[in-house]
Coordinates of C-alpha atoms in Angstrom, one line a residue:
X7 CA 38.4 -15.7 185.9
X8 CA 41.2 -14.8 183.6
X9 CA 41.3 -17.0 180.2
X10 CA 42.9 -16.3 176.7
X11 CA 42.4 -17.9 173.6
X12 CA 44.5 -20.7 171.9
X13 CA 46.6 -19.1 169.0
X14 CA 47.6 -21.3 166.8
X15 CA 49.0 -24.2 168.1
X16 CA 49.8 -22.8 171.6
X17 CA 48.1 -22.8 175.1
X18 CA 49.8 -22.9 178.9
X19 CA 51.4 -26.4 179.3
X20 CA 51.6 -28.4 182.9
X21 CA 55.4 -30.0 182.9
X22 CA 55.6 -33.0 184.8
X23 CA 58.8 -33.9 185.4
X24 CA 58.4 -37.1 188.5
X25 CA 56.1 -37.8 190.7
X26 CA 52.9 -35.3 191.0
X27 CA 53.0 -32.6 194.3
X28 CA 49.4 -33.5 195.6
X29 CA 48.0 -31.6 198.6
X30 CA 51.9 -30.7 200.2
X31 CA 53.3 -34.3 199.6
X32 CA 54.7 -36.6 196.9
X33 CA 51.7 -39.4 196.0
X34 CA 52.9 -42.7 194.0
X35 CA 50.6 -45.0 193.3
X36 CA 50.8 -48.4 195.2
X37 CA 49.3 -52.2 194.6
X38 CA 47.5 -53.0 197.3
X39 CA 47.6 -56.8 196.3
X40 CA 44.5 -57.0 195.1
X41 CA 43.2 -58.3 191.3
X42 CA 43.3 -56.3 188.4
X43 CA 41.1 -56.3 185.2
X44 CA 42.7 -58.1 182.6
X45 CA 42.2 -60.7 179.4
X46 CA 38.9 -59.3 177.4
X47 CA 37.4 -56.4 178.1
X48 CA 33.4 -57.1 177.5
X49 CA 31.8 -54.1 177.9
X50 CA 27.8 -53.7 177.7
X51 CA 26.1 -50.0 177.4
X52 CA 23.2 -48.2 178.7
X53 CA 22.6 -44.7 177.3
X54 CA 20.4 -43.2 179.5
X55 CA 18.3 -40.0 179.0
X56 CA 18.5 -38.0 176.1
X57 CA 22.3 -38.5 174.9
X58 CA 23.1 -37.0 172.2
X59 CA 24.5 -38.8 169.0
X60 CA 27.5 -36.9 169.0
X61 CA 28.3 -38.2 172.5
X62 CA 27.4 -41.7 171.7
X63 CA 29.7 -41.6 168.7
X64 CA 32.2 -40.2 170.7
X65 CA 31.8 -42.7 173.3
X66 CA 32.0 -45.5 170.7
X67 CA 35.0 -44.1 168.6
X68 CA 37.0 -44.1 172.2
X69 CA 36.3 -47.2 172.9
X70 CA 37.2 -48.8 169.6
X71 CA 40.4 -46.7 169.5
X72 CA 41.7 -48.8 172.5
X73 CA 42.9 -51.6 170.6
X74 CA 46.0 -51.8 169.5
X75 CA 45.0 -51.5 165.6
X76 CA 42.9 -48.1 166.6
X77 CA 44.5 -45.1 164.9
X78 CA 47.4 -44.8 163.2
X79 CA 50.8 -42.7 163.7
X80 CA 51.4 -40.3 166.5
X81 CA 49.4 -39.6 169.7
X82 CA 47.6 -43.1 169.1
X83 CA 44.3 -43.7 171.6
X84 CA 45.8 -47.1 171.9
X85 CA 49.2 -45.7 173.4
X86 CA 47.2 -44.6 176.5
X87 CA 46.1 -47.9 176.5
X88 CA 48.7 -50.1 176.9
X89 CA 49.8 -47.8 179.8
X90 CA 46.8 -48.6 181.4
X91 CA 47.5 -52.3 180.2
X92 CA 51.3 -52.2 181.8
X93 CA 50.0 -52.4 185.5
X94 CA 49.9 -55.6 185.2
X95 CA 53.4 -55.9 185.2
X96 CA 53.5 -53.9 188.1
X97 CA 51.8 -55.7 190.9
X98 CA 53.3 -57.8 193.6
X99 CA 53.5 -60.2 191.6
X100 CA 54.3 -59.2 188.0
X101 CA 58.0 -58.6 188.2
X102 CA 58.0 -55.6 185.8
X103 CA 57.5 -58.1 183.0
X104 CA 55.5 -57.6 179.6
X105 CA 51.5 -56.9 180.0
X106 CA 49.3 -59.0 178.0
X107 CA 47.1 -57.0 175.8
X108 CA 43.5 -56.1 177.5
X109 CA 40.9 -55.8 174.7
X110 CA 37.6 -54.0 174.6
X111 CA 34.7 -54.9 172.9
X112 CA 31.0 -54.1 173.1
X113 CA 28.9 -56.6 173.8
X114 CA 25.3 -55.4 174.5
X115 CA 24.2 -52.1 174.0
X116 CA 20.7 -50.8 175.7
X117 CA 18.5 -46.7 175.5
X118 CA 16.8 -45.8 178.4
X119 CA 15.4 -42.5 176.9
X120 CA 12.6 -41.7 179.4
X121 CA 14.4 -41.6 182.4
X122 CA 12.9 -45.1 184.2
X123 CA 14.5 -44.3 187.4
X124 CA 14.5 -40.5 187.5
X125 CA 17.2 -37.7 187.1
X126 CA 19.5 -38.9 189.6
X127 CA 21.9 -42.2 189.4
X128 CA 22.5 -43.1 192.5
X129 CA 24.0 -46.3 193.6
X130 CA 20.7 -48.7 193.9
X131 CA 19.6 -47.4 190.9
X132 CA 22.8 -48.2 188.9
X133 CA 22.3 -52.0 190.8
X134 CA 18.5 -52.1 189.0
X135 CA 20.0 -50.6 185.8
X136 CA 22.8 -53.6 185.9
X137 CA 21.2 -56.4 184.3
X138 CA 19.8 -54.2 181.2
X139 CA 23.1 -52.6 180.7
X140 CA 25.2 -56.2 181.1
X141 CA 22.1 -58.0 178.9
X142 CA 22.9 -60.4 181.9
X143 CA 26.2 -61.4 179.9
X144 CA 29.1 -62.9 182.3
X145 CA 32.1 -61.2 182.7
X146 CA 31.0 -57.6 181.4
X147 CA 31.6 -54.3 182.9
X148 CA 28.4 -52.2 183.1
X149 CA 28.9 -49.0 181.4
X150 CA 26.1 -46.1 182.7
X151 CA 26.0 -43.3 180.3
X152 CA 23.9 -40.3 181.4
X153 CA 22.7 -37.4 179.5
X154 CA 22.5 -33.7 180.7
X155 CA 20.2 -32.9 183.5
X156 CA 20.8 -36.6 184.9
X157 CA 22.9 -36.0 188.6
X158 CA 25.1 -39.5 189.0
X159 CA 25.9 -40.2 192.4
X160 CA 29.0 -38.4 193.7
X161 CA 30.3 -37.0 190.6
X162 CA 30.3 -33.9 191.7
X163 CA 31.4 -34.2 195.4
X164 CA 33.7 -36.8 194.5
X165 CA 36.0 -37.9 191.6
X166 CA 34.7 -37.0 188.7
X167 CA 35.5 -40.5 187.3
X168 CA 32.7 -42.8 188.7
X169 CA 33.5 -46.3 188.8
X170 CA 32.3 -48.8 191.4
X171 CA 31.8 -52.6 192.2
X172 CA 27.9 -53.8 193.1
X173 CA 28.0 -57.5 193.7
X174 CA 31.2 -57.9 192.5
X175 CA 30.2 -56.6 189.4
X176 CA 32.4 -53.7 187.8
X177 CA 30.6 -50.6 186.6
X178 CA 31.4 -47.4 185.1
X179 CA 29.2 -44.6 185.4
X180 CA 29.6 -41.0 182.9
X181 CA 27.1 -38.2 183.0
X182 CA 27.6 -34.8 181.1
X183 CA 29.0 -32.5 183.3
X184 CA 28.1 -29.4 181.7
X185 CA 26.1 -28.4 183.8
X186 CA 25.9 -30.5 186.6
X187 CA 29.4 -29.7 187.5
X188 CA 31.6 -27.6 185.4
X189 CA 34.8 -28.8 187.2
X190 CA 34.8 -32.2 185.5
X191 CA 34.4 -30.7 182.4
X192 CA 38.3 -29.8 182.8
X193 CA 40.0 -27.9 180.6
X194 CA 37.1 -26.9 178.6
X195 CA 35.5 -24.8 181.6
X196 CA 36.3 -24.1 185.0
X197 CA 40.0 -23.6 183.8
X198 CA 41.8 -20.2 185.3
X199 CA 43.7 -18.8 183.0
X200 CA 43.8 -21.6 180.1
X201 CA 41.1 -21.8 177.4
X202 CA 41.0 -24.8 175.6
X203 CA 38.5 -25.9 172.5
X204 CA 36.9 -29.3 172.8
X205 CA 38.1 -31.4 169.7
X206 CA 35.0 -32.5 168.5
X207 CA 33.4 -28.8 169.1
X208 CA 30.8 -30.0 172.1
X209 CA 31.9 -29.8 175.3
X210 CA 29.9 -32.4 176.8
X211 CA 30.8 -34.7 174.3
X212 CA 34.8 -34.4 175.0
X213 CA 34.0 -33.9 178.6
X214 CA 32.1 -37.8 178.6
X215 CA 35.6 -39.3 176.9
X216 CA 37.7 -37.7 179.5
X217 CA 35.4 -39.1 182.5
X218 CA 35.1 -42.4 180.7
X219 CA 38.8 -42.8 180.2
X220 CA 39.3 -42.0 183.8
X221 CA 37.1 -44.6 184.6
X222 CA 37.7 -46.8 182.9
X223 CA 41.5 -46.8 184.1
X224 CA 40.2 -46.8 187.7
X225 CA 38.1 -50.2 187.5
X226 CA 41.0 -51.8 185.2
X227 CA 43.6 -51.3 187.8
X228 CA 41.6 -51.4 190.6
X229 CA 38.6 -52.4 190.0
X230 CA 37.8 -54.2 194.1
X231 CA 39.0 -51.5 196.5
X232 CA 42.4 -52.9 196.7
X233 CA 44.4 -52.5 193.5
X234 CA 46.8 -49.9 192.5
X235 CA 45.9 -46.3 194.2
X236 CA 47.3 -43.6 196.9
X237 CA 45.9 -42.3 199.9
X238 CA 44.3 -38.9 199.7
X239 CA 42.3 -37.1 202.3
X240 CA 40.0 -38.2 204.5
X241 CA 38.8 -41.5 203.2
X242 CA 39.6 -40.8 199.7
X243 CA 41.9 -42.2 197.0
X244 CA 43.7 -41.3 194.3
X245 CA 43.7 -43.4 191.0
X246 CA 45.3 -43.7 187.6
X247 CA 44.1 -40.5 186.4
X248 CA 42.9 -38.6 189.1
X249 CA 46.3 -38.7 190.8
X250 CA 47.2 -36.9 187.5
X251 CA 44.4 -34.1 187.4
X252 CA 44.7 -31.0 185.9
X253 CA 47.5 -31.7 183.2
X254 CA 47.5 -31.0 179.7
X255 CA 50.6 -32.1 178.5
X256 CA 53.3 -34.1 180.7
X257 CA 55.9 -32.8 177.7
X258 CA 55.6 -29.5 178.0
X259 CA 54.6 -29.8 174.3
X260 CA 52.3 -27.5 172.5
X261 CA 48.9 -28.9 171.8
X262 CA 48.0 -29.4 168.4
X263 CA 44.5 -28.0 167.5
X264 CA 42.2 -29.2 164.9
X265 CA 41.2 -27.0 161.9
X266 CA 38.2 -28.2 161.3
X267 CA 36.8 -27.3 165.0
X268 CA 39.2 -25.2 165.9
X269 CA 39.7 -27.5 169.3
X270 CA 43.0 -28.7 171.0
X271 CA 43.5 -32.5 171.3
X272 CA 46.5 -34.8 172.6
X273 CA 45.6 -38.2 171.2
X274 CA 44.2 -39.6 168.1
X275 CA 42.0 -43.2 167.4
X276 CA 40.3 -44.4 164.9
X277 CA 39.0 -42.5 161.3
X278 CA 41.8 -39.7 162.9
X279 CA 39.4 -38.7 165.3
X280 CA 40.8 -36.2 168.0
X281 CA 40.3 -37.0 171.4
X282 CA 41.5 -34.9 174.5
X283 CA 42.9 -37.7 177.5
X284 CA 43.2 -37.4 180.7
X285 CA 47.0 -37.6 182.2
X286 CA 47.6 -40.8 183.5
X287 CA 50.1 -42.6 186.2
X288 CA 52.7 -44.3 184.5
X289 CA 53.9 -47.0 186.9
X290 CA 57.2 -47.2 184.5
X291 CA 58.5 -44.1 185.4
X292 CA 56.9 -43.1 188.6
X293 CA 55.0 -40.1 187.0
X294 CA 52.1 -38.7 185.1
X295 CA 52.0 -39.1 181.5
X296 CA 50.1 -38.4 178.1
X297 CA 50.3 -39.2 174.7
X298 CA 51.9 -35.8 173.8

């Protein structure tokens, strides 16, 4: 596999200039007329297996960058937000009109270090995990976070963002890919011919924030099978960031790197940490787009 390093400020750029070639055809991202996730956010956590505390901080400094006061001055966290936030305005019924501000906020936060269901997540599990991660709160997505060595259910034969519905009950499901598949660690490994640094200097770490965000997009906008997505192949779908893989920078811009690490980033949140986001469909403009 052929890879270089980043000099300076530069590494190969994907330009995006419409609507993303997938497979031989055009794919835009539809509303199937279904509900979307809006209003508050309530989020409630279960860190299972050994995760490390550099991935639960960068887990947590994500999530709190969302908000529109997270980070300050260019490539703002929050930026990718509110085009996450602007489907709303983009359904059947939302006219293109403003999107009312979704905000996240931790409610209940749970450790499973010992494994109680084994090293592999798979979807009855995640239902008997539910009520530990949600603290059997109302209203609150069920975030699984998995450490290396843990196997969650289709990530690696699948999207690499996991999010589901169990009960009508939203989840979101992250395990370190590392290992368990180095193709959703994107673009820190399994990259041809780009090399890119993880800002925070651990791959699993920036790899977790990546599959979160893309998750966390995908339950937002359609979070019960028949919200906003595209037809892929087979029975598959595309979402709000998978319909955008494999793109650095939509701008054809240079990626700034961090000195302190040494690793590229596109976004900034809170405390001016550096994050590295996924591309994401921009129902605006038809297209994918990123902070930078």
């Amino acid at each position: 596999m052929a890879s270089f390093r980043i000099a300076c400020l530069v590494v190969l750029l994907v330009l995006v200039a419409g609507p993303v070639a997938v497979w031989g055809g055009t794919v835009a991202l539809t509303h199937r007329g279904g509900r979307l996730l809006t209003g508050n956010l309530n989020i409630g956590i279960l860190w299972y297996g050994a995760v490390t505390e550099k991935q639960k901080q960068a887990v947590h400094s994500f999530l709190n960058s969302l908000n529109p006061s997270g980070g300050d001055g260019e490539l703002q966290v929050s930026s990718w937000w509110h085009v996450v936030e602007s489907y709303q305005a983009y359904t059947k019924t939302g006219g293109g009109k403003g999107s009312p501000t979704i905000t996240v906020k931790v409610v209940n936060e749970q450790y499973d270090p010992n494994y109680s269901l084994g090293k592999v997540l798979i979807k009855d599990f995640i239902k008997k995990l539910m009520p530990k991660a949600t603290g059997g709160k109302p209203n609150t997505l069920a975030l699984f976070v998995a450490s290396k060595g843990v196997t969650v259910q289709d990530m690696c034969a699948g999207s690499c963002a996991q999010h589901g519905l169990i009960e009508e009950q939203p989840y979101v499901a992250v395990g370190d890919p590392e290992e368990e598949c180095p193709e959703c660690a994107w673009p820190f490994l399994e990259a041809p011919g780009i090399s890119v640094k993880p800002p925070s200097g651990e791959v699993g770490a920036d790899a977790m924030v990546m599959l979160l965000a893309g998750g966390l997009a995908g339950a937002v906008t359609n979070p019960y099978g028949d919200g906003f997505y595209a037809d892929a192949r087979g029975d598959d779908i595309l979402e709000a960031t998978s319909v955008c893989s494999h793109i650095l920078s939509a701008q054809q811009a240079r990626l700034p790197v961090d000195p302190a690490t040494g690793g590229a980033y596109n976004a900034k949140g809170v405390s001016g940490t550096k994050f590295f986001l996924p591309a994401i469909w921009n129902p605006k403009t038809s297209s994918c787009w990123t902070p930078l």
